[in-house]
């Protein structure tokens, strides 16, 4: 289900806008509280106006649905200490001695079952979301009397390609001296949002010049996102009828993360409660669960799989499932929920099971992301220097010995 033709047109028009060449020997920019700060710009920057960047980041995906590609991806993903908190030496033995020898082939078959002609679903949807966000922001910024290409949007995945480092390099090449990190995780977790921020700072640690940074840690209760989700669900019900119960499945994490202070569990419950309110559901009409359990440790409960097995015995014949923590469809929604979940529910005695697709590139999501971005770019959307000012800056720079 794609976004409207209007959104696509906006994106095409934004891409067609000529670039604006600008900046100076030194960059003067305003932070959120309007304090002025001077810093050495990325090189070369003389005569180029500074821009604002948005790092649009998500989890990542293998390069191909093959065992070798999945092995590379899992090796990076499962080596992250934010993701697996088992003592490093013990985990290294398990990871390289067992998991990376057995899991890649099995996972590759699952990836192959959802792979498209355009590639990985998660990467395809993420790139489209970024493209449409780029266009929608361009329209909004143009309406403010600013260059429509003042804000640059680049996709960087935490694991796999395109990497966060490569996205930051592209933003640097566009002379972005202020970068907003927009993780596509509505609910903050240390194993998702925090590790993405870790990687941003790790990539920038090699840079002499470090741009100003802002991060959006959580948008679990964003009104526009909740309305977009509710709209997706009600549209689906209008075409397929209403179920006996709506199951909201969120990605799971180990229970100890909650006990150590991670707010993810609480944020998921807030999202589910507010979404149920938006839909006008009472407590008996919906249930929250957690999916994708890995290993033998206890994870957040109730588990999605166990709930799917139990619901038919409780009189639930028709079930609809939505994943409010996934703005884009991926392996966890398309294979684990839409395929495996359906088989589990029907085998347990259920009569009808439907997965409600993620918002993907729907115009309501693009609107929510546009407004979320603008709210977090306050104080950064300033008019660029004039052509005369830029030329004067170049002349001053050359007088001081600059080559370009």
mmCIF file of C-alpha atoms in Angstrom:
data_model
loop_
_atom_site.group_PDB
_atom_site.id
_atom_site.type_symbol
_atom_site.label_atom_id
_atom_site.label_comp_id
_atom_site.label_asym_id
_atom_site.label_seq_id
_atom_site.Cartn_x
_atom_site.Cartn_y
_atom_site.Cartn_z
ATOM 1 C CA UNK A 1 0.000 0.000 0.000
ATOM 2 C CA UNK A 2 1.763 3.016 -1.297
ATOM 3 C CA UNK A 3 1.553 6.716 -0.436
ATOM 4 C CA UNK A 4 -0.573 8.990 -2.510
ATOM 5 C CA UNK A 5 0.384 10.289 -5.940
ATOM 6 C CA UNK A 6 0.670 13.718 -4.337
ATOM 7 C CA UNK A 7 3.434 12.551 -2.022
ATOM 8 C CA UNK A 8 5.312 10.973 -4.935
ATOM 9 C CA UNK A 9 4.954 14.199 -6.924
ATOM 10 C CA UNK A 10 6.316 16.220 -4.010
ATOM 11 C CA UNK A 11 9.344 13.933 -3.803
ATOM 12 C CA UNK A 12 10.045 14.197 -7.540
ATOM 13 C CA UNK A 13 9.734 17.982 -7.499
ATOM 14 C CA UNK A 14 12.070 18.244 -4.515
ATOM 15 C CA UNK A 15 14.677 16.132 -6.251
ATOM 16 C CA UNK A 16 14.464 18.394 -9.310
ATOM 17 C CA UNK A 17 15.277 21.583 -7.377
ATOM 18 C CA UNK A 18 18.778 22.889 -8.296
ATOM 19 C CA UNK A 19 21.332 22.802 -5.498
ATOM 20 C CA UNK A 20 22.214 26.021 -3.746
ATOM 21 C CA UNK A 21 25.979 26.523 -3.479
ATOM 22 C CA UNK A 22 27.031 28.226 -0.196
ATOM 23 C CA UNK A 23 29.132 28.659 3.190
ATOM 24 C CA UNK A 24 32.189 30.389 4.483
ATOM 25 C CA UNK A 25 35.603 30.236 6.014
ATOM 26 C CA UNK A 26 33.830 29.939 9.329
ATOM 27 C CA UNK A 27 30.287 28.752 9.926
ATOM 28 C CA UNK A 28 28.074 30.765 12.219
ATOM 29 C CA UNK A 29 24.899 28.980 13.237
ATOM 30 C CA UNK A 30 22.204 29.243 15.878
ATOM 31 C CA UNK A 31 21.495 26.468 18.320
ATOM 32 C CA UNK A 32 18.051 25.803 19.737
ATOM 33 C CA UNK A 33 18.397 28.550 22.339
ATOM 34 C CA UNK A 34 19.666 30.999 19.687
ATOM 35 C CA UNK A 35 23.222 31.204 21.089
ATOM 36 C CA UNK A 36 25.727 31.958 18.333
ATOM 37 C CA UNK A 37 28.710 29.706 17.858
ATOM 38 C CA UNK A 38 31.604 29.744 15.384
ATOM 39 C CA UNK A 39 33.281 26.536 14.285
ATOM 40 C CA UNK A 40 35.632 25.346 11.583
ATOM 41 C CA UNK A 41 33.502 23.958 8.760
ATOM 42 C CA UNK A 42 33.939 20.670 6.934
ATOM 43 C CA UNK A 43 36.404 21.034 4.066
ATOM 44 C CA UNK A 44 35.976 22.245 1.378
ATOM 45 C CA UNK A 45 33.317 24.761 2.444
ATOM 46 C CA UNK A 46 34.362 28.234 1.357
ATOM 47 C CA UNK A 47 31.534 29.816 -0.601
ATOM 48 C CA UNK A 48 29.000 27.155 0.341
ATOM 49 C CA UNK A 49 26.053 27.775 2.647
ATOM 50 C CA UNK A 50 25.658 25.394 5.586
ATOM 51 C CA UNK A 51 22.762 22.978 5.409
ATOM 52 C CA UNK A 52 20.819 20.897 7.908
ATOM 53 C CA UNK A 53 20.896 17.115 7.713
ATOM 54 C CA UNK A 54 18.513 14.407 8.863
ATOM 55 C CA UNK A 55 19.991 10.974 9.477
ATOM 56 C CA UNK A 56 17.074 8.632 8.814
ATOM 57 C CA UNK A 57 18.064 5.404 10.506
ATOM 58 C CA UNK A 58 16.611 1.951 11.023
ATOM 59 C CA UNK A 59 17.895 -1.442 12.139
ATOM 60 C CA UNK A 60 19.286 -2.826 8.886
ATOM 61 C CA UNK A 61 19.100 -5.878 6.679
ATOM 62 C CA UNK A 62 21.348 -8.426 4.965
ATOM 63 C CA UNK A 63 22.545 -7.500 1.479
ATOM 64 C CA UNK A 64 20.901 -10.619 0.049
ATOM 65 C CA UNK A 65 18.747 -13.551 1.226
ATOM 66 C CA UNK A 66 21.737 -15.893 1.281
ATOM 67 C CA UNK A 67 23.472 -17.710 4.108
ATOM 68 C CA UNK A 68 26.744 -15.820 3.600
ATOM 69 C CA UNK A 69 25.057 -12.402 3.548
ATOM 70 C CA UNK A 70 22.940 -13.245 6.587
ATOM 71 C CA UNK A 71 26.032 -14.491 8.413
ATOM 72 C CA UNK A 72 27.795 -11.147 7.876
ATOM 73 C CA UNK A 73 24.730 -9.271 9.027
ATOM 74 C CA UNK A 74 24.148 -11.408 12.124
ATOM 75 C CA UNK A 75 27.824 -11.225 13.077
ATOM 76 C CA UNK A 76 27.583 -7.437 13.211
ATOM 77 C CA UNK A 77 24.128 -7.323 14.806
ATOM 78 C CA UNK A 78 24.736 -9.941 17.491
ATOM 79 C CA UNK A 79 28.165 -8.532 18.382
ATOM 80 C CA UNK A 80 26.554 -5.315 19.614
ATOM 81 C CA UNK A 81 26.806 -5.130 23.388
ATOM 82 C CA UNK A 82 23.572 -3.144 23.484
ATOM 83 C CA UNK A 83 21.786 -6.103 21.872
ATOM 84 C CA UNK A 84 23.363 -9.033 23.710
ATOM 85 C CA UNK A 85 24.547 -8.392 27.269
ATOM 86 C CA UNK A 86 26.003 -11.806 27.993
ATOM 87 C CA UNK A 87 29.643 -11.614 29.198
ATOM 88 C CA UNK A 88 31.719 -10.977 26.037
ATOM 89 C CA UNK A 89 34.024 -14.005 26.221
ATOM 90 C CA UNK A 90 31.162 -16.437 26.820
ATOM 91 C CA UNK A 91 29.034 -14.834 24.105
ATOM 92 C CA UNK A 92 31.864 -14.860 21.569
ATOM 93 C CA UNK A 93 32.179 -18.624 21.955
ATOM 94 C CA UNK A 94 28.414 -19.117 21.574
ATOM 95 C CA UNK A 95 28.104 -16.696 18.661
ATOM 96 C CA UNK A 96 31.006 -17.959 16.567
ATOM 97 C CA UNK A 97 30.940 -21.554 17.730
ATOM 98 C CA UNK A 98 27.194 -22.221 17.408
ATOM 99 C CA UNK A 99 24.909 -19.424 16.189
ATOM 100 C CA UNK A 100 26.839 -18.246 13.131
ATOM 101 C CA UNK A 101 27.313 -21.869 12.073
ATOM 102 C CA UNK A 102 23.639 -22.844 12.235
ATOM 103 C CA UNK A 103 21.365 -19.810 12.143
ATOM 104 C CA UNK A 104 22.335 -18.071 8.829
ATOM 105 C CA UNK A 105 20.991 -20.802 6.544
ATOM 106 C CA UNK A 106 17.694 -20.971 8.434
ATOM 107 C CA UNK A 107 17.313 -17.206 8.522
ATOM 108 C CA UNK A 108 18.226 -16.897 4.830
ATOM 109 C CA UNK A 109 15.207 -19.036 3.913
ATOM 110 C CA UNK A 110 12.977 -16.723 5.928
ATOM 111 C CA UNK A 111 14.436 -13.633 4.270
ATOM 112 C CA UNK A 112 13.963 -15.260 0.858
ATOM 113 C CA UNK A 113 10.259 -15.757 1.609
ATOM 114 C CA UNK A 114 9.712 -11.970 1.900
ATOM 115 C CA UNK A 115 12.434 -10.633 -0.429
ATOM 116 C CA UNK A 116 11.123 -8.509 -3.300
ATOM 117 C CA UNK A 117 12.367 -7.761 -6.802
ATOM 118 C CA UNK A 118 13.554 -4.406 -5.415
ATOM 119 C CA UNK A 119 15.411 -6.043 -2.518
ATOM 120 C CA UNK A 120 14.871 -6.220 1.230
ATOM 121 C CA UNK A 121 11.407 -4.937 2.230
ATOM 122 C CA UNK A 122 12.819 -2.956 5.156
ATOM 123 C CA UNK A 123 15.391 -1.186 2.992
ATOM 124 C CA UNK A 124 12.904 -0.531 0.181
ATOM 125 C CA UNK A 125 10.316 1.006 2.516
ATOM 126 C CA UNK A 126 12.933 2.971 4.483
ATOM 127 C CA UNK A 127 14.347 4.518 1.312
ATOM 128 C CA UNK A 128 10.856 5.462 0.132
ATOM 129 C CA UNK A 129 10.006 6.978 3.483
ATOM 130 C CA UNK A 130 13.172 9.073 3.346
ATOM 131 C CA UNK A 131 12.461 10.139 -0.239
ATOM 132 C CA UNK A 132 8.928 11.256 0.541
ATOM 133 C CA UNK A 133 10.037 12.962 3.763
ATOM 134 C CA UNK A 134 12.649 14.851 1.742
ATOM 135 C CA UNK A 135 9.964 16.097 -0.631
ATOM 136 C CA UNK A 136 7.411 16.965 2.041
ATOM 137 C CA UNK A 137 9.990 18.895 4.055
ATOM 138 C CA UNK A 138 11.041 20.733 0.910
ATOM 139 C CA UNK A 139 7.481 21.975 0.405
ATOM 140 C CA UNK A 140 7.153 23.067 4.035
ATOM 141 C CA UNK A 141 10.512 24.832 4.022
ATOM 142 C CA UNK A 142 9.788 26.568 0.719
ATOM 143 C CA UNK A 143 6.581 27.914 2.266
ATOM 144 C CA UNK A 144 8.743 29.501 4.979
ATOM 145 C CA UNK A 145 10.659 31.415 2.308
ATOM 146 C CA UNK A 146 13.746 29.220 2.597
ATOM 147 C CA UNK A 147 15.497 27.097 -0.064
ATOM 148 C CA UNK A 148 13.617 23.830 -0.450
ATOM 149 C CA UNK A 149 16.882 21.878 -0.340
ATOM 150 C CA UNK A 150 18.041 23.453 2.937
ATOM 151 C CA UNK A 151 17.425 20.110 4.686
ATOM 152 C CA UNK A 152 19.085 16.954 3.361
ATOM 153 C CA UNK A 153 17.793 13.486 4.301
ATOM 154 C CA UNK A 154 20.000 10.395 4.107
ATOM 155 C CA UNK A 155 19.341 6.777 5.090
ATOM 156 C CA UNK A 156 21.826 5.013 7.348
ATOM 157 C CA UNK A 157 21.226 1.551 8.802
ATOM 158 C CA UNK A 158 22.631 0.561 12.186
ATOM 159 C CA UNK A 159 23.775 -2.774 10.753
ATOM 160 C CA UNK A 160 24.505 -3.615 7.133
ATOM 161 C CA UNK A 161 24.215 -1.207 4.216
ATOM 162 C CA UNK A 162 23.893 1.691 3.702
ATOM 163 C CA UNK A 163 25.732 2.301 6.954
ATOM 164 C CA UNK A 164 25.331 5.199 9.342
ATOM 165 C CA UNK A 165 28.912 6.229 8.563
ATOM 166 C CA UNK A 166 28.190 6.393 4.826
ATOM 167 C CA UNK A 167 25.055 8.482 5.432
ATOM 168 C CA UNK A 168 26.981 10.900 7.632
ATOM 169 C CA UNK A 169 29.647 11.194 4.935
ATOM 170 C CA UNK A 170 26.968 12.160 2.402
ATOM 171 C CA UNK A 171 25.566 14.779 4.773
ATOM 172 C CA UNK A 172 29.057 16.150 5.337
ATOM 173 C CA UNK A 173 29.557 16.366 1.550
ATOM 174 C CA UNK A 174 26.378 18.474 1.420
ATOM 175 C CA UNK A 175 27.923 20.827 4.019
ATOM 176 C CA UNK A 176 25.484 19.902 6.795
ATOM 177 C CA UNK A 177 26.778 21.405 10.026
ATOM 178 C CA UNK A 178 23.659 20.481 12.013
ATOM 179 C CA UNK A 179 22.285 16.932 11.973
ATOM 180 C CA UNK A 180 19.063 15.571 13.420
ATOM 181 C CA UNK A 181 19.134 11.829 14.124
ATOM 182 C CA UNK A 182 15.700 10.339 13.430
ATOM 183 C CA UNK A 183 15.582 6.664 14.482
ATOM 184 C CA UNK A 184 12.614 4.804 13.019
ATOM 185 C CA UNK A 185 11.814 3.268 16.385
ATOM 186 C CA UNK A 186 8.707 4.924 17.868
ATOM 187 C CA UNK A 187 9.436 3.370 21.267
ATOM 188 C CA UNK A 188 12.922 3.984 22.693
ATOM 189 C CA UNK A 189 15.019 0.988 23.724
ATOM 190 C CA UNK A 190 18.705 0.748 24.531
ATOM 191 C CA UNK A 191 19.023 -2.045 21.962
ATOM 192 C CA UNK A 192 17.589 0.094 19.137
ATOM 193 C CA UNK A 193 17.609 3.879 19.539
ATOM 194 C CA UNK A 194 20.568 4.044 21.927
ATOM 195 C CA UNK A 195 22.825 1.832 19.838
ATOM 196 C CA UNK A 196 21.997 3.886 16.743
ATOM 197 C CA UNK A 197 23.156 6.994 18.625
ATOM 198 C CA UNK A 198 26.266 5.113 19.775
ATOM 199 C CA UNK A 199 27.125 4.423 16.149
ATOM 200 C CA UNK A 200 26.597 8.045 15.150
ATOM 201 C CA UNK A 201 29.109 9.239 17.724
ATOM 202 C CA UNK A 202 31.473 6.380 16.872
ATOM 203 C CA UNK A 203 31.443 7.397 13.215
ATOM 204 C CA UNK A 204 31.955 11.063 14.060
ATOM 205 C CA UNK A 205 34.766 10.333 16.522
ATOM 206 C CA UNK A 206 37.148 10.195 13.536
ATOM 207 C CA UNK A 207 36.143 13.618 12.298
ATOM 208 C CA UNK A 208 38.116 16.746 13.139
ATOM 209 C CA UNK A 209 34.952 18.794 12.683
ATOM 210 C CA UNK A 210 31.880 17.489 14.478
ATOM 211 C CA UNK A 211 28.479 18.861 13.510
ATOM 212 C CA UNK A 212 25.874 19.928 16.023
ATOM 213 C CA UNK A 213 23.659 16.946 16.825
ATOM 214 C CA UNK A 214 20.118 16.397 18.018
ATOM 215 C CA UNK A 215 18.423 13.057 18.537
ATOM 216 C CA UNK A 216 14.782 12.070 18.738
ATOM 217 C CA UNK A 217 14.729 9.420 21.414
ATOM 218 C CA UNK A 218 11.074 8.395 21.282
ATOM 219 C CA UNK A 219 7.865 9.283 19.487
ATOM 220 C CA UNK A 220 5.666 6.585 20.991
ATOM 221 C CA UNK A 221 2.882 9.039 21.895
ATOM 222 C CA UNK A 222 3.121 11.334 18.864
ATOM 223 C CA UNK A 223 -0.481 12.319 18.012
ATOM 224 C CA UNK A 224 0.109 12.279 14.242
ATOM 225 C CA UNK A 225 1.637 8.807 14.376
ATOM 226 C CA UNK A 226 -1.224 7.474 16.481
ATOM 227 C CA UNK A 227 -3.768 8.960 14.058
ATOM 228 C CA UNK A 228 -1.898 7.414 11.144
ATOM 229 C CA UNK A 229 -1.960 3.994 12.808
ATOM 230 C CA UNK A 230 -5.641 4.311 13.684
ATOM 231 C CA UNK A 231 -6.416 5.362 10.128
ATOM 232 C CA UNK A 232 -4.564 2.360 8.724
ATOM 233 C CA UNK A 233 -6.518 0.022 10.999
ATOM 234 C CA UNK A 234 -9.953 1.543 10.370
ATOM 235 C CA UNK A 235 -9.322 1.531 6.608
ATOM 236 C CA UNK A 236 -8.481 -2.162 6.857
ATOM 237 C CA UNK A 237 -11.623 -2.831 8.868
ATOM 238 C CA UNK A 238 -13.678 -0.981 6.292
ATOM 239 C CA UNK A 239 -12.515 -3.457 3.642
ATOM 240 C CA UNK A 240 -12.305 -6.662 5.668
ATOM 241 C CA UNK A 241 -14.703 -6.205 8.587
ATOM 242 C CA UNK A 242 -13.902 -5.959 12.263
ATOM 243 C CA UNK A 243 -12.292 -8.836 14.205
ATOM 244 C CA UNK A 244 -13.246 -10.378 17.513
ATOM 245 C CA UNK A 245 -10.029 -8.942 18.913
ATOM 246 C CA UNK A 246 -7.105 -6.740 17.828
ATOM 247 C CA UNK A 247 -3.666 -7.983 18.842
ATOM 248 C CA UNK A 248 -0.898 -5.349 19.046
ATOM 249 C CA UNK A 249 2.462 -7.087 18.767
ATOM 250 C CA UNK A 250 5.680 -5.265 19.690
ATOM 251 C CA UNK A 251 9.229 -6.544 19.326
ATOM 252 C CA UNK A 252 10.362 -8.192 22.524
ATOM 253 C CA UNK A 253 13.454 -7.592 24.655
ATOM 254 C CA UNK A 254 14.838 -9.513 27.645
ATOM 255 C CA UNK A 255 12.975 -8.834 30.879
ATOM 256 C CA UNK A 256 16.177 -7.808 32.651
ATOM 257 C CA UNK A 257 16.337 -4.722 30.428
ATOM 258 C CA UNK A 258 13.165 -3.477 32.116
ATOM 259 C CA UNK A 259 14.546 -4.317 35.556
ATOM 260 C CA UNK A 260 17.692 -2.329 34.727
ATOM 261 C CA UNK A 261 15.691 0.779 33.851
ATOM 262 C CA UNK A 262 14.970 0.548 30.111
ATOM 263 C CA UNK A 263 11.607 2.308 29.517
ATOM 264 C CA UNK A 264 10.732 0.316 26.386
ATOM 265 C CA UNK A 265 8.100 -1.859 28.095
ATOM 266 C CA UNK A 266 6.309 1.197 29.473
ATOM 267 C CA UNK A 267 6.452 3.083 26.156
ATOM 268 C CA UNK A 268 4.884 0.141 24.308
ATOM 269 C CA UNK A 269 2.018 0.078 26.789
ATOM 270 C CA UNK A 270 1.500 3.822 26.362
ATOM 271 C CA UNK A 271 1.363 3.460 22.563
ATOM 272 C CA UNK A 272 -1.085 0.559 22.778
ATOM 273 C CA UNK A 273 -3.354 2.317 25.270
ATOM 274 C CA UNK A 274 -3.453 5.543 23.248
ATOM 275 C CA UNK A 275 -4.035 3.672 20.002
ATOM 276 C CA UNK A 276 -6.900 1.714 21.560
ATOM 277 C CA UNK A 277 -8.384 4.998 22.749
ATOM 278 C CA UNK A 278 -8.025 6.481 19.248
ATOM 279 C CA UNK A 279 -9.881 3.439 17.870
ATOM 280 C CA UNK A 280 -12.570 3.576 20.559
ATOM 281 C CA UNK A 281 -11.800 0.064 21.827
ATOM 282 C CA UNK A 282 -12.517 -1.182 25.318
ATOM 283 C CA UNK A 283 -10.075 -3.428 27.191
ATOM 284 C CA UNK A 284 -11.734 -6.652 26.058
ATOM 285 C CA UNK A 285 -11.304 -5.795 22.386
ATOM 286 C CA UNK A 286 -7.516 -5.658 22.237
ATOM 287 C CA UNK A 287 -4.413 -7.250 23.703
ATOM 288 C CA UNK A 288 -0.715 -6.288 23.780
ATOM 289 C CA UNK A 289 2.012 -8.903 23.236
ATOM 290 C CA UNK A 290 5.768 -9.138 22.584
ATOM 291 C CA UNK A 291 7.299 -11.146 19.742
ATOM 292 C CA UNK A 292 10.685 -12.335 18.423
ATOM 293 C CA UNK A 293 11.973 -13.978 21.588
ATOM 294 C CA UNK A 294 15.548 -15.223 21.163
ATOM 295 C CA UNK A 295 17.318 -17.634 23.500
ATOM 296 C CA UNK A 296 16.155 -19.203 26.761
ATOM 297 C CA UNK A 297 16.095 -16.136 29.017
ATOM 298 C CA UNK A 298 12.762 -14.647 30.061
ATOM 299 C CA UNK A 299 11.636 -11.796 27.810
ATOM 300 C CA UNK A 300 8.838 -9.268 28.178
ATOM 301 C CA UNK A 301 5.452 -10.954 28.380
ATOM 302 C CA UNK A 302 2.872 -11.886 27.280
ATOM 303 C CA UNK A 303 4.558 -13.600 24.334
ATOM 304 C CA UNK A 304 2.892 -13.201 20.954
ATOM 305 C CA UNK A 305 3.195 -16.868 19.994
ATOM 306 C CA UNK A 306 1.741 -18.151 23.288
ATOM 307 C CA UNK A 307 -1.124 -15.669 23.019
ATOM 308 C CA UNK A 308 -1.933 -16.749 19.464
ATOM 309 C CA UNK A 309 -2.161 -20.340 20.675
ATOM 310 C CA UNK A 310 -4.420 -19.410 23.595
ATOM 311 C CA UNK A 311 -6.903 -17.020 21.962
ATOM 312 C CA UNK A 312 -9.036 -19.576 20.052
ATOM 313 C CA UNK A 313 -9.801 -21.410 23.318
ATOM 314 C CA UNK A 314 -10.978 -18.049 24.707
ATOM 315 C CA UNK A 315 -13.560 -17.716 21.939
ATOM 316 C CA UNK A 316 -11.583 -15.532 19.552
ATOM 317 C CA UNK A 317 -12.370 -16.750 16.028
ATOM 318 C CA UNK A 318 -11.400 -13.726 13.953
ATOM 319 C CA UNK A 319 -8.127 -11.992 14.814
ATOM 320 C CA UNK A 320 -6.374 -8.986 13.346
ATOM 321 C CA UNK A 321 -2.745 -8.252 14.220
ATOM 322 C CA UNK A 322 -0.946 -4.910 13.966
ATOM 323 C CA UNK A 323 2.652 -4.053 14.891
ATOM 324 C CA UNK A 324 2.734 -0.445 16.200
ATOM 325 C CA UNK A 325 6.491 -0.528 16.791
ATOM 326 C CA UNK A 326 7.295 -1.163 13.120
ATOM 327 C CA UNK A 327 6.714 1.838 10.806
ATOM 328 C CA UNK A 328 7.996 -0.293 7.894
ATOM 329 C CA UNK A 329 7.292 -3.905 7.062
ATOM 330 C CA UNK A 330 10.234 -6.247 7.480
ATOM 331 C CA UNK A 331 11.099 -9.857 8.265
ATOM 332 C CA UNK A 332 9.539 -9.635 11.735
ATOM 333 C CA UNK A 333 6.174 -8.472 10.401
ATOM 334 C CA UNK A 334 5.950 -10.180 7.011
ATOM 335 C CA UNK A 335 7.324 -13.580 7.960
ATOM 336 C CA UNK A 336 7.028 -13.951 11.737
ATOM 337 C CA UNK A 337 3.625 -12.286 12.118
ATOM 338 C CA UNK A 338 1.890 -12.536 8.729
ATOM 339 C CA UNK A 339 3.046 -16.104 7.971
ATOM 340 C CA UNK A 340 4.112 -17.923 11.127
ATOM 341 C CA UNK A 341 1.557 -16.133 13.290
ATOM 342 C CA UNK A 342 -1.280 -17.065 10.980
ATOM 343 C CA UNK A 343 -0.243 -20.707 10.963
ATOM 344 C CA UNK A 344 -0.035 -20.744 14.768
ATOM 345 C CA UNK A 345 -3.468 -19.157 15.268
ATOM 346 C CA UNK A 346 -5.284 -21.313 12.694
ATOM 347 C CA UNK A 347 -3.615 -24.492 13.957
ATOM 348 C CA UNK A 348 -4.853 -23.646 17.460
ATOM 349 C CA UNK A 349 -8.451 -23.498 16.216
ATOM 350 C CA UNK A 350 -8.829 -19.914 15.005
ATOM 351 C CA UNK A 351 -11.005 -19.323 11.936
ATOM 352 C CA UNK A 352 -9.645 -16.132 10.343
ATOM 353 C CA UNK A 353 -6.361 -14.291 10.790
ATOM 354 C CA UNK A 354 -5.224 -11.072 9.128
ATOM 355 C CA UNK A 355 -2.074 -9.033 9.489
ATOM 356 C CA UNK A 356 -2.634 -5.289 9.037
ATOM 357 C CA UNK A 357 0.361 -3.947 7.066
ATOM 358 C CA UNK A 358 2.678 -1.329 8.512
ATOM 359 C CA UNK A 359 2.260 2.262 7.401
ATOM 360 C CA UNK A 360 5.270 1.953 5.074
ATOM 361 C CA UNK A 361 5.107 4.962 2.706
ATOM 362 C CA UNK A 362 1.521 5.970 3.434
ATOM 363 C CA UNK A 363 0.978 9.727 3.278
ATOM 364 C CA UNK A 364 -0.250 9.818 6.890
ATOM 365 C CA UNK A 365 3.104 8.493 8.093
ATOM 366 C CA UNK A 366 5.000 10.969 5.906
ATOM 367 C CA UNK A 367 2.915 13.765 7.418
ATOM 368 C CA UNK A 368 3.698 12.520 10.940
ATOM 369 C CA UNK A 369 7.438 12.302 10.195
ATOM 370 C CA UNK A 370 7.433 15.742 8.563
ATOM 371 C CA UNK A 371 5.811 17.404 11.560
ATOM 372 C CA UNK A 372 8.030 15.470 13.964
ATOM 373 C CA UNK A 373 11.133 16.595 12.071
ATOM 374 C CA UNK A 374 10.062 20.240 11.902
ATOM 375 C CA UNK A 375 9.322 20.290 15.627
ATOM 376 C CA UNK A 376 12.849 19.059 16.322
ATOM 377 C CA UNK A 377 14.512 21.412 13.831
ATOM 378 C CA UNK A 378 13.351 24.542 15.659
ATOM 379 C CA UNK A 379 16.093 27.202 15.654
ATOM 380 C CA UNK A 380 18.045 25.496 12.866
ATOM 381 C CA UNK A 381 15.996 26.571 9.841
ATOM 382 C CA UNK A 382 17.644 29.932 9.182
ATOM 383 C CA UNK A 383 18.058 31.849 5.899
ATOM 384 C CA UNK A 384 21.377 30.999 4.180
ATOM 385 C CA UNK A 385 23.975 33.706 3.483
ATOM 386 C CA UNK A 386 23.397 35.802 0.363
ATOM 387 C CA UNK A 387 25.500 35.321 -2.764
ATOM 388 C CA UNK A 388 27.291 38.591 -1.986
ATOM 389 C CA UNK A 389 28.068 37.448 1.556
ATOM 390 C CA UNK A 390 29.383 34.134 0.264
ATOM 391 C CA UNK A 391 31.620 35.830 -2.250
ATOM 392 C CA UNK A 392 32.966 38.149 0.435
ATOM 393 C CA UNK A 393 33.650 35.135 2.657
ATOM 394 C CA UNK A 394 35.605 33.452 -0.141
ATOM 395 C CA UNK A 395 37.684 36.570 -0.697
ATOM 396 C CA UNK A 396 38.479 36.868 3.007
ATOM 397 C CA UNK A 397 39.400 33.186 3.141
ATOM 398 C CA UNK A 398 41.762 33.505 0.171
ATOM 399 C CA UNK A 399 43.325 36.617 1.689
ATOM 400 C CA UNK A 400 44.158 34.491 4.719
ATOM 401 C CA UNK A 401 45.781 31.799 2.567
ATOM 402 C CA UNK A 402 42.901 29.433 1.762
ATOM 403 C CA UNK A 403 43.259 27.610 -1.556
ATOM 404 C CA UNK A 404 39.514 27.128 -2.164
#
